[in-house]
Amino acid sequence: MIRAAVLGGAGYIGGELLRLLLGHPEVELAAAVSSRLGGKRIDSTHPNLRGLTDLTFCAEEELEQYDVLLLAAGHGATMELLPRLAGHAKTLIDLSGDFRLTDPAVYEAYYGLPHTAPELLGDFVPGAPELAREALRGADRIAVPGCMATAAILALRPLAAEQLIEPDVTVDARTGSSGSGATAGPANTHAERSGAMRVFAPAGHRHEAEIAQSCGVRPTMTATGVEAVRGVQVLCRATLRDGVDETAVRRAYRRHYADEPFVRVVAQRRGMYRLPEPKVLSGSNYCDVGFAVRPEARQVLAVAALDNLVKGGAGNAVQSLNIRMGWPERLGLEFPGLHPV
Amino acid sequence: MIRAAVLGGAGYIGGELLRLLLGHPEVELAAAVSSRLGGKRIDSTHPNLRGLTDLTFCAEEELEQYDVLLLAAGHGATMELLPRLAGHAKTLIDLSGDFRLTDPAVYEAYYGLPHTAPELLGDFVPGAPELAREALRGADRIAVPGCMATAAILALRPLAAEQLIEPDVTVDARTGSSGSGATAGPANTHAERSGAMRVFAPAGHRHEAEIAQSCGVRPTMTATGVEAVRGVQVLCRATLRDGVDETAVRRAYRRHYADEPFVRVVAQRRGMYRLPEPKVLSGSNYCDVGFAVRPEARQVLAVAALDNLVKGGAGNAVQSLNIRMGWPERLGLEFPGLHPV
Amino acid sequence: MIRAAVLGGAGYIGGELLRLLLGHPEVELAAAVSSRLGGKRIDSTHPNLRGLTDLTFCAEEELEQYDVLLLAAGHGATMELLPRLAGHAKTLIDLSGDFRLTDPAVYEAYYGLPHTAPELLGDFVPGAPELAREALRGADRIAVPGCMATAAILALRPLAAEQLIEPDVTVDARTGSSGSGATAGPANTHAERSGAMRVFAPAGHRHEAEIAQSCGVRPTMTATGVEAVRGVQVLCRATLRDGVDETAVRRAYRRHYADEPFVRVVAQRRGMYRLPEPKVLSGSNYCDVGFAVRPEARQVLAVAALDNLVKGGAGNAVQSLNIRMGWPERLGLEFPGLHPV
Amino acid sequence: MIRAAVLGGAGYIGGELLRLLLGHPEVELAAAVSSRLGGKRIDSTHPNLRGLTDLTFCAEEELEQYDVLLLAAGHGATMELLPRLAGHAKTLIDLSGDFRLTDPAVYEAYYGLPHTAPELLGDFVPGAPELAREALRGADRIAVPGCMATAAILALRPLAAEQLIEPDVTVDARTGSSGSGATAGPANTHAERSGAMRVFAPAGHRHEAEIAQSCGVRPTMTATGVEAVRGVQVLCRATLRDGVDETAVRRAYRRHYADEPFVRVVAQRRGMYRLPEPKVLSGSNYCDVGFAVRPEARQVLAVAALDNLVKGGAGNAVQSLNIRMGWPERLGLEFPGLHPV
């Protein structure tokens, strides 16, 4: 048993970390920090945890020593916090956007503010087991990718890595409302957000930079909020290189993901759930990846779906921790999702 | 053409007033007041109005003289506002809770604050055409009932008026999220409110007092927020008096509502939409009313459904205005609702 | 490890049994019967099971010997099937309505057809751990209660058992669409069912009979389909007996459920989730139970929520099996539900 | 007053025709044909029409002479029906896919069956006022375009007509469940379709052919079913030609749509509803069109939204009829949509 602490535990990614760590057989959830809710029970914010714990939120100042500290704070804030919190744990896993990009200039371009700890960027290993499993084994600084980025990277990586596609790709991302966090505001009230198809990022979404960095492609991404609480789906379009056909595409996906515990290739010719869809993934750590080839147009459509709070955040963090600790990779992440839901 | 002004036009009831008045052939929408959005276009808040108007919100201080002033402000605030605004129009139609109850003691019991203008309570006629059509013809002070109250009153009135039921009734009200207004807060974010079945008022909801006042019954009411933006449905249970059977019940509803332009009796033995349901009423001014009798238990279930922003608010206000002005009662209220939706 | 077979595995309760048994450490899922889908992979119907199993549906005729056979077929059909299937397993767990009621006359009154195996009714123990834990320990014929019945029984039982309430109670049940099963029909298409508040049973719902039988009350029940896929919530109203106050009520709930692994008492004075709500229970085996007392009316409102496919069906079956086998009661049922969702 | 008949009145497009024609001041709805529901009241299928009409469905054989016959039957069936029904009215308006494409070879390629009345294809004028207003003035054969096609065409036409973009475009279409019609089937049950992000057409959707025909572009289209009953949104991506900037794009949209009664240009820099979104268009005949330019990538994103049953079908038919008859174009189509909803 190791001792873990979560910072930002009142948010949605934070709450999902609490759920997963409370159910993890090798982890003791020792502390959950909330600047706003100090002293309140964590199950008063996350009612699904009732009966599982009597833990209350604490203030940052009350943090002690832990084996691992997971940070689910906002971008901008995290690069300020991290240096001062680093002493509380040997292993830090950050779920913000602050330590995902290796180039501080790219960070500034996409986040609109200069990076205040550029010297630390090189310390971080991506919390993306499919990309960085070996590096994660010894990692003590882990930066979990963004939810839409994870989906797009897992959709595009086999094609990009095997040079099956041209570098210009488009990414049409759709996301549920939990992706914008737990803070109330005019744009996320139920009456306004319900039934939405809201193109909140017609261009230049931050996750673009992560996709470019991880896949070596030039993505143009749009992001649309659709009716769902959890769930991300991406549709990526690329031009196939000369001579690449459906067989080559299928083979690339199979090869890359044959041994992955949490990536399933879903690309069927018929059936209701023939391509990846997030609704059956709620609560699970799977990312489903599929594709459709349009040979006459030399185009491939790569589709991926995941639960933005799990494989798009907290689950990827726990999977990375499992690898870091040498535990079985599926430990604490066995929930397969529901049907129907 | 008369000139109308709306106060509280940035809210949801206010926005619905703007929509209905802009489409009303006898009304010129002359002003919309918002304390927060002065100078902004009303279609920036209510995007459904794009192309219909160039009106901008104004401040209360900019109000001039109008034929009618409709107030869609909060309870508590309205009883402060009304005396000072009364000079701006001959006819005032209030949609808050402040002038619905005739007894200031009941107001204080249900709203938790003393009424500051009790001397005005007697001036108000209920903005409820089915109850007060004659009184509305000359009325210059009109108080539109609450949304759940309107549904319950229309469901129970025929039974109570004809003394078919015992006075103790229960009311199970279900409501969409727009009923709690446009202000963002933790309880109405999409992620928390989506898919809810939230018993936000297990007892003592304010609309109870209106039902009691209008029907002479002793209601016990619960209110539950369910997944919907618009829509209220009430299930009212009462005990039938000796000798009352289904025929008597049906006859009472038919008699009361045969000539009502906006109440339909929906009580079929089979079919999908055999009892009233709000989804097909969105945007319409109908209140559908139905019932089911359980003879062996001497019980009647009375069901009503409406759009809380229309028949439960703005539409009832416009219908009352039509009566007040001697216009055809359906004027500007012809939209029948959609199917499917 | 015991070997289990599921009949009716293509349905929603059946699919949930498959999910739970595949994740159960002491059970080998050996067969899933579907009359319609023989030879097809079970994950083609239940896409959440992809990667967990290669099992295909088989025909009833292919059934062999198992330790336990779980039946998720329709009512009416099951009483025909059961005698002929009984030889395939020592332990039978039925999830239909056919063996829940002890009195065949009550069955006929509520189901509209005579019971064809009345001599077997006495063999069945209710698959309701909170009511029949001791009897379940040796039981080889188990009949799991209906979903809305389970919620209402758990809400009312402490009050009825301790004689805190009068026998006449009303039950207002709300349910998601999965409760009506997987078969397509006009009433459950998405366009018609979406956003519904459909009073499909204004009186005489079958689960009434189960509530009466288990609690010794006289229930009048209505059932409404609301917008949700999973989830049942019941609001039960009863009159408190003389001298019964909120303290007595709270004490009764605490006493009955203090040691129950899957019943939580949720009755808070404030907060968003102050009373039970199904959305945070999706996929979990919890039934949350709460109450609100209205002393001046001598009324109590008892509220319960659960996932109709889990605690309202498959989960209760597995919990009963755990008890039957002497295993820890939470085995295979640890998933706590999600927030937000 | 002219007399109109609707064939296929039990479907969703047909029901919307009934609603619009019942509310149209110049049209008498004289007949509604349903092969399945002959003799049943039309309001038993379309409950929103209760109180507006006592009309019952009739059989095709009962059709008499009308001024206009609107056909809302399926593709394939319509090309068989139309020659035999043509004698019943001077003016025919078809809402199926059978007479939209001018080239029978393209029809066969996209619909998978040979066209049985290719000689009639040339008679039809597109029921698309923005494209064919002049031709519609005298037209007696009108073919209303597909819902997603209408959205994409209105999004792309100004750019294509003014040669601002390269011919290769991608179209990401999202649609609500009503688009797949009223017939129940496994894929459109509420439990399976709810919360979906279902890529049901990864390539080769039929509406592609219409977009190509009307805009002279080479579209690659995907279609995804998302959670909504009504509503279509398309995201179209194209490469800007050399020297084309945002100003040129904005000017093209303004010029094309300045005088259009039912196309609004929605392309704001900020705000919640800055780009077109179908939810505020439910029931309305608007198509909102917007765009975002990404200069460094020389890309334009063109976005359009509409109600698939109104501007994507029945509303476009009525608007075309208004033009055909020389009536004001907005007649009977004034409903502006709701907010919030």
Short mmCIF file of N, CA and C in Angstrom, two decimals, chain D residues 22 29-30 32 39-44 49-57:
data_model
loop_
_atom_site.label_atom_id
_atom_site.label_comp_id
_atom_site.label_asym_id
_atom_site.label_seq_id
_atom_site.Cartn_x
_atom_site.Cartn_y
_atom_site.Cartn_z
N LEU D 22 -52.00 23.41 -41.27
CA LEU D 22 -53.15 23.77 -40.41
C LEU D 22 -53.05 25.21 -39.94
N LEU D 29 -56.18 22.35 -45.19
CA LEU D 29 -55.66 20.99 -45.21
C LEU D 29 -56.85 20.06 -45.44
N ALA D 30 -56.89 19.47 -46.64
CA ALA D 30 -58.09 18.73 -47.03
C ALA D 30 -57.95 17.24 -46.82
N ALA D 32 -55.08 13.87 -45.41
CA ALA D 32 -53.79 13.34 -44.98
C ALA D 32 -53.84 11.83 -45.17
N GLY D 39 -58.48 6.12 -41.17
CA GLY D 39 -59.62 6.19 -40.27
C GLY D 39 -59.28 6.71 -38.89
N LYS D 40 -58.01 6.69 -38.54
CA LYS D 40 -57.60 7.22 -37.22
C LYS D 40 -57.44 8.73 -37.30
N ARG D 41 -57.70 9.38 -36.20
CA ARG D 41 -57.50 10.83 -36.12
C ARG D 41 -56.03 11.18 -36.27
N ILE D 42 -55.75 12.26 -36.97
CA ILE D 42 -54.34 12.63 -37.10
C ILE D 42 -53.76 13.11 -35.77
N ASP D 43 -54.61 13.60 -34.87
CA ASP D 43 -54.05 14.03 -33.58
C ASP D 43 -53.78 12.86 -32.64
N SER D 44 -54.19 11.65 -33.03
CA SER D 44 -53.79 10.52 -32.19
C SER D 44 -52.33 10.15 -32.47
N LEU D 49 -51.41 18.41 -32.27
CA LEU D 49 -52.49 18.97 -33.10
C LEU D 49 -53.87 18.85 -32.45
N ARG D 50 -53.90 18.33 -31.24
CA ARG D 50 -55.18 18.21 -30.55
C ARG D 50 -55.89 19.56 -30.43
N GLY D 51 -57.15 19.54 -30.77
CA GLY D 51 -57.92 20.77 -30.65
C GLY D 51 -57.85 21.62 -31.89
N LEU D 52 -56.94 21.33 -32.80
CA LEU D 52 -56.82 22.15 -34.01
C LEU D 52 -57.59 21.57 -35.18
N THR D 53 -57.89 20.29 -35.12
CA THR D 53 -58.50 19.63 -36.28
C THR D 53 -59.16 18.34 -35.85
N ASP D 54 -60.18 17.94 -36.59
CA ASP D 54 -60.80 16.64 -36.40
C ASP D 54 -60.48 15.70 -37.55
N LEU D 55 -59.55 16.09 -38.39
CA LEU D 55 -59.22 15.30 -39.57
C LEU D 55 -58.76 13.89 -39.20
N THR D 56 -59.15 12.93 -40.03
CA THR D 56 -58.64 11.56 -39.89
C THR D 56 -57.80 11.22 -41.11
N PHE D 57 -56.90 10.27 -40.93
CA PHE D 57 -56.11 9.79 -42.06
C PHE D 57 -57.02 9.06 -43.04
#
